[in-house]
Short mmCIF file of C-alpha atoms and ligand atoms in Angstrom, two decimals:
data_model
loop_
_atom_site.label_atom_id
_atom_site.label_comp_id
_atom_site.label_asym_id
_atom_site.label_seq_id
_atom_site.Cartn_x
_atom_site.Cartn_y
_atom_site.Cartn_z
CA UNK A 28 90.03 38.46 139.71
CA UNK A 29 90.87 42.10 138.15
CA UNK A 30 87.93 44.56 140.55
CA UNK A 31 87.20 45.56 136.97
CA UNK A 32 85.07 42.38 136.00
CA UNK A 33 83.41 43.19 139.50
CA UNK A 34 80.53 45.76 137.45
CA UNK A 35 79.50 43.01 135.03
CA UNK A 36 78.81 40.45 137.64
CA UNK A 37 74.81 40.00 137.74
CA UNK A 38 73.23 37.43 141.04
CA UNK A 39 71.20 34.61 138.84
CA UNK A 40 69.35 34.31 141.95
CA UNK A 41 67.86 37.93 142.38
CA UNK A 42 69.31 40.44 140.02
CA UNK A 43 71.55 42.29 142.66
CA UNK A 44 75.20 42.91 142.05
CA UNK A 45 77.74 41.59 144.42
CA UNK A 46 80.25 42.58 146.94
CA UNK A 47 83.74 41.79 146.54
CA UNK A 48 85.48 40.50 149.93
CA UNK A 49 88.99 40.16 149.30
CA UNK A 50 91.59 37.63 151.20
CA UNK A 51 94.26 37.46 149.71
CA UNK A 52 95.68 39.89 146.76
CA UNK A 53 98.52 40.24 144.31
CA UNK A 54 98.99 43.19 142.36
CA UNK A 55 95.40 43.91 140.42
CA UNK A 56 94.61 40.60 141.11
CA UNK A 57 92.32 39.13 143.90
CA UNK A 58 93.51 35.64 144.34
CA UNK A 59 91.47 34.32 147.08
CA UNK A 60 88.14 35.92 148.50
CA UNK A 61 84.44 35.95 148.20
CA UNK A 62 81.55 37.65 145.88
CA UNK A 63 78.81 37.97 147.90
CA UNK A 64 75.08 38.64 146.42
CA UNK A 65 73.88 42.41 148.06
CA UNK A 66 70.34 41.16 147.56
CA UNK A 67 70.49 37.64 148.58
CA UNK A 68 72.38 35.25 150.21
CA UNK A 69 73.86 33.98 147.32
CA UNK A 70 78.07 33.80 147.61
CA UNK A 71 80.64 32.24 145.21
CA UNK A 72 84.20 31.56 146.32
CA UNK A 73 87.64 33.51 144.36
CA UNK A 74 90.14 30.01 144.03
CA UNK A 75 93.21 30.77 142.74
CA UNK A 76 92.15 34.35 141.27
CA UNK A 77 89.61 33.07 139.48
CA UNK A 78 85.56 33.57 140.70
CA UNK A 79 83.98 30.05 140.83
CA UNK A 80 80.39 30.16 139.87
CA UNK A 81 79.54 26.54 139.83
CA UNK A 82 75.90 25.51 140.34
CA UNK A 83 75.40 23.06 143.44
CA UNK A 84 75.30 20.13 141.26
CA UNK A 85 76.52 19.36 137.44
CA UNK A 86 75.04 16.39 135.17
CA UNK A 87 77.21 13.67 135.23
CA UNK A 88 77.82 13.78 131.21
CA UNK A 89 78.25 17.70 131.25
CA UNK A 90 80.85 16.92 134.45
CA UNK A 91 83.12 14.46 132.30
CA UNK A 92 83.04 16.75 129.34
CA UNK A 93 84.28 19.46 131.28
CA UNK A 94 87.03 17.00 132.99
CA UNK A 95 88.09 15.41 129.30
CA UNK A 96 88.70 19.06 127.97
CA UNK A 97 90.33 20.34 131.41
CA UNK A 98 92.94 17.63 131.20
CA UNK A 99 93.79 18.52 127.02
CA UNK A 100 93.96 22.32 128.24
CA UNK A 101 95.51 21.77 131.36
CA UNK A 102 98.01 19.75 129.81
CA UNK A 103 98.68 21.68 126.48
CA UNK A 104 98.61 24.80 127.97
CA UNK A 105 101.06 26.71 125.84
CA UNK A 106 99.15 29.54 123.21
CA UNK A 107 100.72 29.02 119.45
CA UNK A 108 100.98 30.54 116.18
CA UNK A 109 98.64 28.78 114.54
CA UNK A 110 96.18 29.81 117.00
CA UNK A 111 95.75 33.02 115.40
CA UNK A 112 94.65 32.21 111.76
CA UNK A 113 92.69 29.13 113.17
CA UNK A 114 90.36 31.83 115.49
CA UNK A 115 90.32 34.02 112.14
CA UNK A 116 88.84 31.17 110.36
CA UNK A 117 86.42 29.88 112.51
CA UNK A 118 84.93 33.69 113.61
CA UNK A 119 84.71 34.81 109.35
CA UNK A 120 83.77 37.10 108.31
CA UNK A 121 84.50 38.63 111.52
CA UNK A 122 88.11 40.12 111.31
CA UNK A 123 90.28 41.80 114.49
CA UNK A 124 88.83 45.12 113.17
CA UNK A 125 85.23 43.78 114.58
CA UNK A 126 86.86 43.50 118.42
CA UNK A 127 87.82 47.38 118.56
CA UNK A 128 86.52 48.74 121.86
CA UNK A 129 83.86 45.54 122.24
CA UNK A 130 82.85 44.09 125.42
CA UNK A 131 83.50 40.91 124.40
CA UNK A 132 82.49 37.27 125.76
CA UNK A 133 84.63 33.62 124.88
CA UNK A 134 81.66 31.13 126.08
CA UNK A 135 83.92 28.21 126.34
CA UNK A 136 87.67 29.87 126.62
CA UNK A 137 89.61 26.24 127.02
CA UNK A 138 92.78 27.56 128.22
CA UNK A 139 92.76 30.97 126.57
CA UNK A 140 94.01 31.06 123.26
CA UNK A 141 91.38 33.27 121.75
CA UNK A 142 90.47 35.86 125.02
CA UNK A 143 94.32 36.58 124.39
CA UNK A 144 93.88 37.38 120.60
CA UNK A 145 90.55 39.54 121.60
CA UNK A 146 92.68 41.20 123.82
CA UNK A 147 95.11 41.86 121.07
CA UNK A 148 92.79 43.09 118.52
CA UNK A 149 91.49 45.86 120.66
CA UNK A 150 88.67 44.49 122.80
CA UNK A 151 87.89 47.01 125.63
CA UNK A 152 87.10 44.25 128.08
CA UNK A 153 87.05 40.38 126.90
CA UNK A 154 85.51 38.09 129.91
CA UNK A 155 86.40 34.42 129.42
CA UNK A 156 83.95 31.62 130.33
CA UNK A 157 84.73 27.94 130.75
CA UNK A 158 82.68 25.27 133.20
CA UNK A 159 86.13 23.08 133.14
CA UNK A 160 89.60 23.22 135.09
CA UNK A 161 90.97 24.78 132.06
CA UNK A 162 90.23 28.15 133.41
CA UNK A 163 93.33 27.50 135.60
CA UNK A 164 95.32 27.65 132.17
CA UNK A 165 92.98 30.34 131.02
CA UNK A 166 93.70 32.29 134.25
CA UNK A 167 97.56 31.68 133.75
CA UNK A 168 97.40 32.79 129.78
CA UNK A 169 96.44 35.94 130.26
CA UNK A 170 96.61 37.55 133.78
CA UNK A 171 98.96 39.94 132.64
CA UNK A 172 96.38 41.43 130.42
CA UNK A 173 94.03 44.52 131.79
CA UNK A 174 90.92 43.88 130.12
CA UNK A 175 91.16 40.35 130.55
CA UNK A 176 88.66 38.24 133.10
CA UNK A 177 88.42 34.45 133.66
CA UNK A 178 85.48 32.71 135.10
CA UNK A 179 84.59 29.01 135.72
CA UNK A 180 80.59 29.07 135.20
CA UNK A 181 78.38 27.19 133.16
CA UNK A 182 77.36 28.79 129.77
CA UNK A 183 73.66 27.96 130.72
CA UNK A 184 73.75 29.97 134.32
CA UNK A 185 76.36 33.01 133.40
CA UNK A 186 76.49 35.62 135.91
CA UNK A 187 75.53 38.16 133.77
CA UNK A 188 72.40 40.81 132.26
CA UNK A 189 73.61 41.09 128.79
CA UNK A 190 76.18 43.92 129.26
CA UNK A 191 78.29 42.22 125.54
CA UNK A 192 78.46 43.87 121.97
CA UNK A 193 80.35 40.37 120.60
CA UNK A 194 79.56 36.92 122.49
CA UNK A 195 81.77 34.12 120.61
CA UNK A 196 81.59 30.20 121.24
CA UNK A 197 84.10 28.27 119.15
CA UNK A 198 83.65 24.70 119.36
CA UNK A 199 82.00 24.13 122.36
CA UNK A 200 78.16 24.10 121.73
CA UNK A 201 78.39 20.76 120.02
CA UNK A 202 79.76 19.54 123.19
CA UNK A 203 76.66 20.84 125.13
CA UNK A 204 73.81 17.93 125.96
CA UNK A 205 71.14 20.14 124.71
CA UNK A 206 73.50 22.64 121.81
CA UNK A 207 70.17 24.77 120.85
CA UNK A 208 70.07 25.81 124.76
CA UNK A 209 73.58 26.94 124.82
CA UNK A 210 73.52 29.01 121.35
CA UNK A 211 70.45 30.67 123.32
CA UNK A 212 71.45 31.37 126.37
CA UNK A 213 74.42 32.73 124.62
CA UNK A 214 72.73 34.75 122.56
CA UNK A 215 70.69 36.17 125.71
CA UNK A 216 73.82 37.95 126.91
CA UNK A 217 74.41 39.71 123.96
CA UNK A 218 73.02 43.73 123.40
CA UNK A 219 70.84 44.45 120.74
CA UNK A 220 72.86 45.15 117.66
CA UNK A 221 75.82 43.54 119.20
CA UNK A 222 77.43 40.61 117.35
CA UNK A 223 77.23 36.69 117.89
CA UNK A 224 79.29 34.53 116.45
CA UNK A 225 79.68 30.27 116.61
CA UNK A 226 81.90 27.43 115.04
CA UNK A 227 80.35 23.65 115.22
CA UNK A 228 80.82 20.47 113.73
CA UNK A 229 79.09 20.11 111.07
CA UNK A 230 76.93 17.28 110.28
CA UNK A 231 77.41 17.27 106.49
CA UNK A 232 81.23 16.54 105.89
CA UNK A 233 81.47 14.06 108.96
CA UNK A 234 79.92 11.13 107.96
CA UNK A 235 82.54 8.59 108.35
CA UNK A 236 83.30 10.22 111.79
CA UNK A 237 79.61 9.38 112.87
CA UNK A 238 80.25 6.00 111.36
CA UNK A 239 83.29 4.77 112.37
CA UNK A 240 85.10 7.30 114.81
CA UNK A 241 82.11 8.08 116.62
CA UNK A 242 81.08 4.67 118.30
CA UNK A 243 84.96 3.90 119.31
CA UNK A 244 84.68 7.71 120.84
CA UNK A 245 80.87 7.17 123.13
CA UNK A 246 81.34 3.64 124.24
CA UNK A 247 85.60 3.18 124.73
CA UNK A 248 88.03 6.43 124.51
CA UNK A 249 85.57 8.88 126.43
CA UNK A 250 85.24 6.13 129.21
CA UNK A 251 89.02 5.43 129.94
CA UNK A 252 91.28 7.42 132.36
CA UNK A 253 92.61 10.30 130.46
CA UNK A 254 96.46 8.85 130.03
CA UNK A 255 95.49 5.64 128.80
CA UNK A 256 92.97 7.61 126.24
CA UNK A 257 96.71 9.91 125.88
CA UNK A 258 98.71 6.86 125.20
CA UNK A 259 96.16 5.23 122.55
CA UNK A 260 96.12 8.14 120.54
CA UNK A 261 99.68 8.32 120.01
CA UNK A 262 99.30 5.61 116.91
CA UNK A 263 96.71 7.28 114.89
CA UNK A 264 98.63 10.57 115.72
CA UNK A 265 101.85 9.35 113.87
CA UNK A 266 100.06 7.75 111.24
CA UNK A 267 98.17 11.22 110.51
CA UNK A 268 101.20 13.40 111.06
CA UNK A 269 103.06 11.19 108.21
CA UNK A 270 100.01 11.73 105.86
CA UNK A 271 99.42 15.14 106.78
CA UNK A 272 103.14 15.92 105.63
CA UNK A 273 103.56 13.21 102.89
CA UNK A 274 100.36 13.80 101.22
CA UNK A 275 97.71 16.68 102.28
CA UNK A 276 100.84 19.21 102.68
CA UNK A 277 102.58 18.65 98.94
CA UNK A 278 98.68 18.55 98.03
CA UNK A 279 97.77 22.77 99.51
CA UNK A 280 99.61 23.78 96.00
CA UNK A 281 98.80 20.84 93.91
CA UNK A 282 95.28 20.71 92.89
CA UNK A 283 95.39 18.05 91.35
CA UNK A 284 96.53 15.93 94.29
CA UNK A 285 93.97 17.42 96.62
CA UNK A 286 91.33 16.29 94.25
CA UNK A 287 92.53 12.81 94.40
CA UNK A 288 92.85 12.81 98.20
CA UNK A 289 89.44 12.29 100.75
CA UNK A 290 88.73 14.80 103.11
CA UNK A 291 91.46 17.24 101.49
CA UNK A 292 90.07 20.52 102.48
CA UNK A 293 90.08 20.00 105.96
CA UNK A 294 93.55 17.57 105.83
CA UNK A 295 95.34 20.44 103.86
CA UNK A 296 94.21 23.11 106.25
CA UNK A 297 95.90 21.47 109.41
CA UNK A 298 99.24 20.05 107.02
CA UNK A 299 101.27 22.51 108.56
CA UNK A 300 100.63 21.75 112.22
CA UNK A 301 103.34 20.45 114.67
CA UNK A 302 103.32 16.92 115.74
CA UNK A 303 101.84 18.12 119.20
CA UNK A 304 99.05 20.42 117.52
CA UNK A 305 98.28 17.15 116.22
CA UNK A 306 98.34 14.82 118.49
CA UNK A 307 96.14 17.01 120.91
CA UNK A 308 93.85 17.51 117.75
CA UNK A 309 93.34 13.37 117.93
CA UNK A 310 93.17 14.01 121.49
CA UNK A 311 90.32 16.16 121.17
CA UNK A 312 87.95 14.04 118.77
CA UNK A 313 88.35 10.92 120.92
CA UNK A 314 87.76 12.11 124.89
CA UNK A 315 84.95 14.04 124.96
CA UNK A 316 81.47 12.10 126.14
CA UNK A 317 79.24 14.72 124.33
CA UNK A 318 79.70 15.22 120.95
CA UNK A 319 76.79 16.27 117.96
CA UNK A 320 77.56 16.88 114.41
CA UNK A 321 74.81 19.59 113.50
CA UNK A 322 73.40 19.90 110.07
CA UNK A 323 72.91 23.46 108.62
CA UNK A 324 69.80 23.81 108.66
CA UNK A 325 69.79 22.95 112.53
CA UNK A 326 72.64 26.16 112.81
CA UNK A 327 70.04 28.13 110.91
CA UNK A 328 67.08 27.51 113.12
CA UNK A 329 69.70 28.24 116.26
CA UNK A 330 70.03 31.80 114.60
CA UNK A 331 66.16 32.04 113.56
CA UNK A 332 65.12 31.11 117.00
CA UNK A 333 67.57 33.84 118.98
CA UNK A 334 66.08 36.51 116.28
CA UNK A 335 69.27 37.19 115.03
CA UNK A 336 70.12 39.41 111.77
CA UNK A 337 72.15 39.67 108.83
CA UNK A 338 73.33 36.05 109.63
CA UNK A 339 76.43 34.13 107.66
CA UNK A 340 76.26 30.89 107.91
CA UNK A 341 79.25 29.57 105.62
CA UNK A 342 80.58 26.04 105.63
CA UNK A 343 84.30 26.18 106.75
CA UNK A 344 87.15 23.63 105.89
CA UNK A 345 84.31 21.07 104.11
CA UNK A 346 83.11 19.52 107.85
CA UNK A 347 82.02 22.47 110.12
CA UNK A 348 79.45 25.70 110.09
CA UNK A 349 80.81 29.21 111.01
CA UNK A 350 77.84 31.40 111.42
CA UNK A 351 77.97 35.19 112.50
CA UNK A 352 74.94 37.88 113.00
CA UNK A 353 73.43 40.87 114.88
CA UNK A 354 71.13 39.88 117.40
CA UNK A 355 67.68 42.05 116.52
CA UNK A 356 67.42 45.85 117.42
CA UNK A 357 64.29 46.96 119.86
ZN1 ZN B 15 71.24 37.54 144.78
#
C-alpha cells in the first residue's frame, strides 16, 4: 500500500479516517502493517501490500464467486494486447481522453488489466477494488505504477465517502447476488458530475446461454474443484478456437458469411484471440456460481434509480449493455 491511497480511506463504521501503522516496507510500498480507525476501534490488516477490508463474514455464494474468479486471475495473470481495445469497447463512448487527471475507481479489478490502462491514459489516481484473491495479481500488475492502489473489499462496503470523478465496473455486477445493489452502491461513490460507467451481460442476445449453457454452469461446472472445471473446458475450447479461426475470422471481412453464421457479431469480435484468451474466456462462462443476464430495460432502471444523467446505454457485440452517464449535479 502506496501512503498515497491512505487520504481516500473512509471507516464504514464511524466516518473517521485511519492511521497507517507500518511493519514492514519496501520502497513506496507498505507490505505488511495495520489501518487503524482514529474514531473507532475498527482495524484492517496490510497482507502482502495490499489493505484487506473484508467484512467478518461473506455469503457463501458471493465467497465461491470470488474464489472461481481468483483462481482464472490468479492463474492467467499476464496483461495482453487485446486487453486494450476490449476495455475501449466495453467503457464507449468513454475514450482514454475521459481518464485525464480523474480519480478513478475499477469496482471489480480481476487481476488488473484495466487499473493499468487508467493509469496509462492519464488518471491522476486509479484505486482498484476486487473482493477475490485476484488482487494478489492486481497488486503484482501494477505496483510499479504511482497512482495506482489495490484493495480487497467488497463493492457493497467500500472504504470510501465518494472522493471519484469516474467509477467503472466491467463485468462484474452480473456476478453480484443482488446486481441493482452493486450498480448503487457504486454509483454512491461517485461526485456529482463525475462519470459512471458499466458492462453486463445482456439478457437479450443470450438466450441459448440461459437455455443450454446456463443449467450445465449452476448445477455441475460452478460446483467442481477448479482444475477439473480447467480440464473440462479444454474440449469446447478447441472446438471454438477451430471455429473462431475457420469460420467467424474469414467472416470479420465477408459479410456475407457473417450473415450466414449465429451469433457472428460477438464470434467475429473475439476471432482474433489466442488459444489461451480463449480458453480462459470458456473458463469464465462456466465457473462462476452467480451469473444474471440483465435485460435493458433492467440497466435503464439501474441508471434511473442512481439519478444519473445524459446516460448511453448501447448494446455492444449483439449479447451485452455498455451504459455510461453523469451522476446528477446538487
Ligand atoms: Zn471508525
Amino acid at each position: 500500500m502506496k501512503l498515497s491511497l491512505l487520504p481516500f480511506l473512509v471507516c464504514r463504521a464511524c466516518g473517521g479516517s485511519f492511521s497507517l501503522i507500518p511493519e514492514k516496507t519496501e520502497g513506496t510500498e507498505v507490505m505488511e502493517g495495520r489501518l487503524a480507525c482514529q474514531g473507532c476501534a475498527v482495524a484492517f490488516p496490510i497482507v502482502r501490500g495490499i489493505p484487506r477490508f473484508l467484512p467478518q463474514t461473506i455469503e457463501a455464494d458471493k465467497k465461491a464467486t470470488a474464489a472461481a474468479f481468483a483462481y482464472e486471475w490468479t492463474h492467467y495473470s499476464e496483461l495482453t494486447e487485446a486487453d486494450r481495445k476490449e476495455f475501449l469497447a466495453w467503457i464507449a463512448p468513454l475514450t482514454p481522453d475521459d481518464f485525464k487527471d480523474q480519480v478513478v475507481l475499477d469496482a471489480g479489478c480481476g487481476k488488473g488489466r484495466h487499473i493499468h490502462l487508467s493509469a496509462q491514459f492519464g488518471a491522476k489516481t486509479v484505486i482498484g477494488v476486487d473482493l477475490s484473491d485476484a488482487v494478489e495479481s492486481a497488486f503484482g500488475n501494477t505496483r510499479d505504477l504511482p497512482s495506482v492502489h489495490v484493495i480487497q473489499a467488497d463493492i457493497l462496503h467500500l472504504p470510501f465517502a465518494n472522493p471519484f470523478t469516474l467509477a467503472y465496473s466491467i463485468g462484474v455486477i452480473h456476478h453480484l447476488p443482488v446486481p441493482k445493489q452493486g450498480f448503487l452502491a457504486l454509483s454512491s461513490h461517485v461526485q456529482p458530475g463525475g462519470r459512471i460507467s458499466v458492462w453486463v451481460y445482456g439478457k437479450e442476445g443470450n438466450r441459448w446461454i440461459e437455455q443450454f449453457v446456463d443449467p450445465l454452469r449452476k448445477n455441475i461446472t460452478s460446483r467442481l474443484p477448479k482444475f477439473i472445471t480447467r480440464c473440462l473446458c479444454f474440449p469446447p475450447a478447441v472446438l471454438l478456437y477451430a471455429g473462431l479461426k475457420l469460420l467467424y475470422k474469414p467472416a470479420v471481412s465477408r459479410p456475407w458469411l457473417k450473415q450466414l453464421l449465429p451469433y457472428s457479431e460477438y464470434l467475429c469480435s473475439i476471432s482474433g484471440y489466442t488459444f489461451a484468451e480463449n480458453f480462459w474466456n470458456v473458463f469464465d462462462q462456466l465457473v462462476a456460481p452467480t451469473a444474471y443476464y440483465h435485460s435493458r430495460d433492467e440497466v435503464v432502471d439501474w441508471f434511473e434509480t442512481a439519478a444519473v444523467q445524459q446516460t448511453t446505454i448501447e448494446r455492444h457485440n449483439g449479447n451485452s449493455w455498455r451504459g455510461t452517464g453523469l451522476l446528477l449535479l446538487p
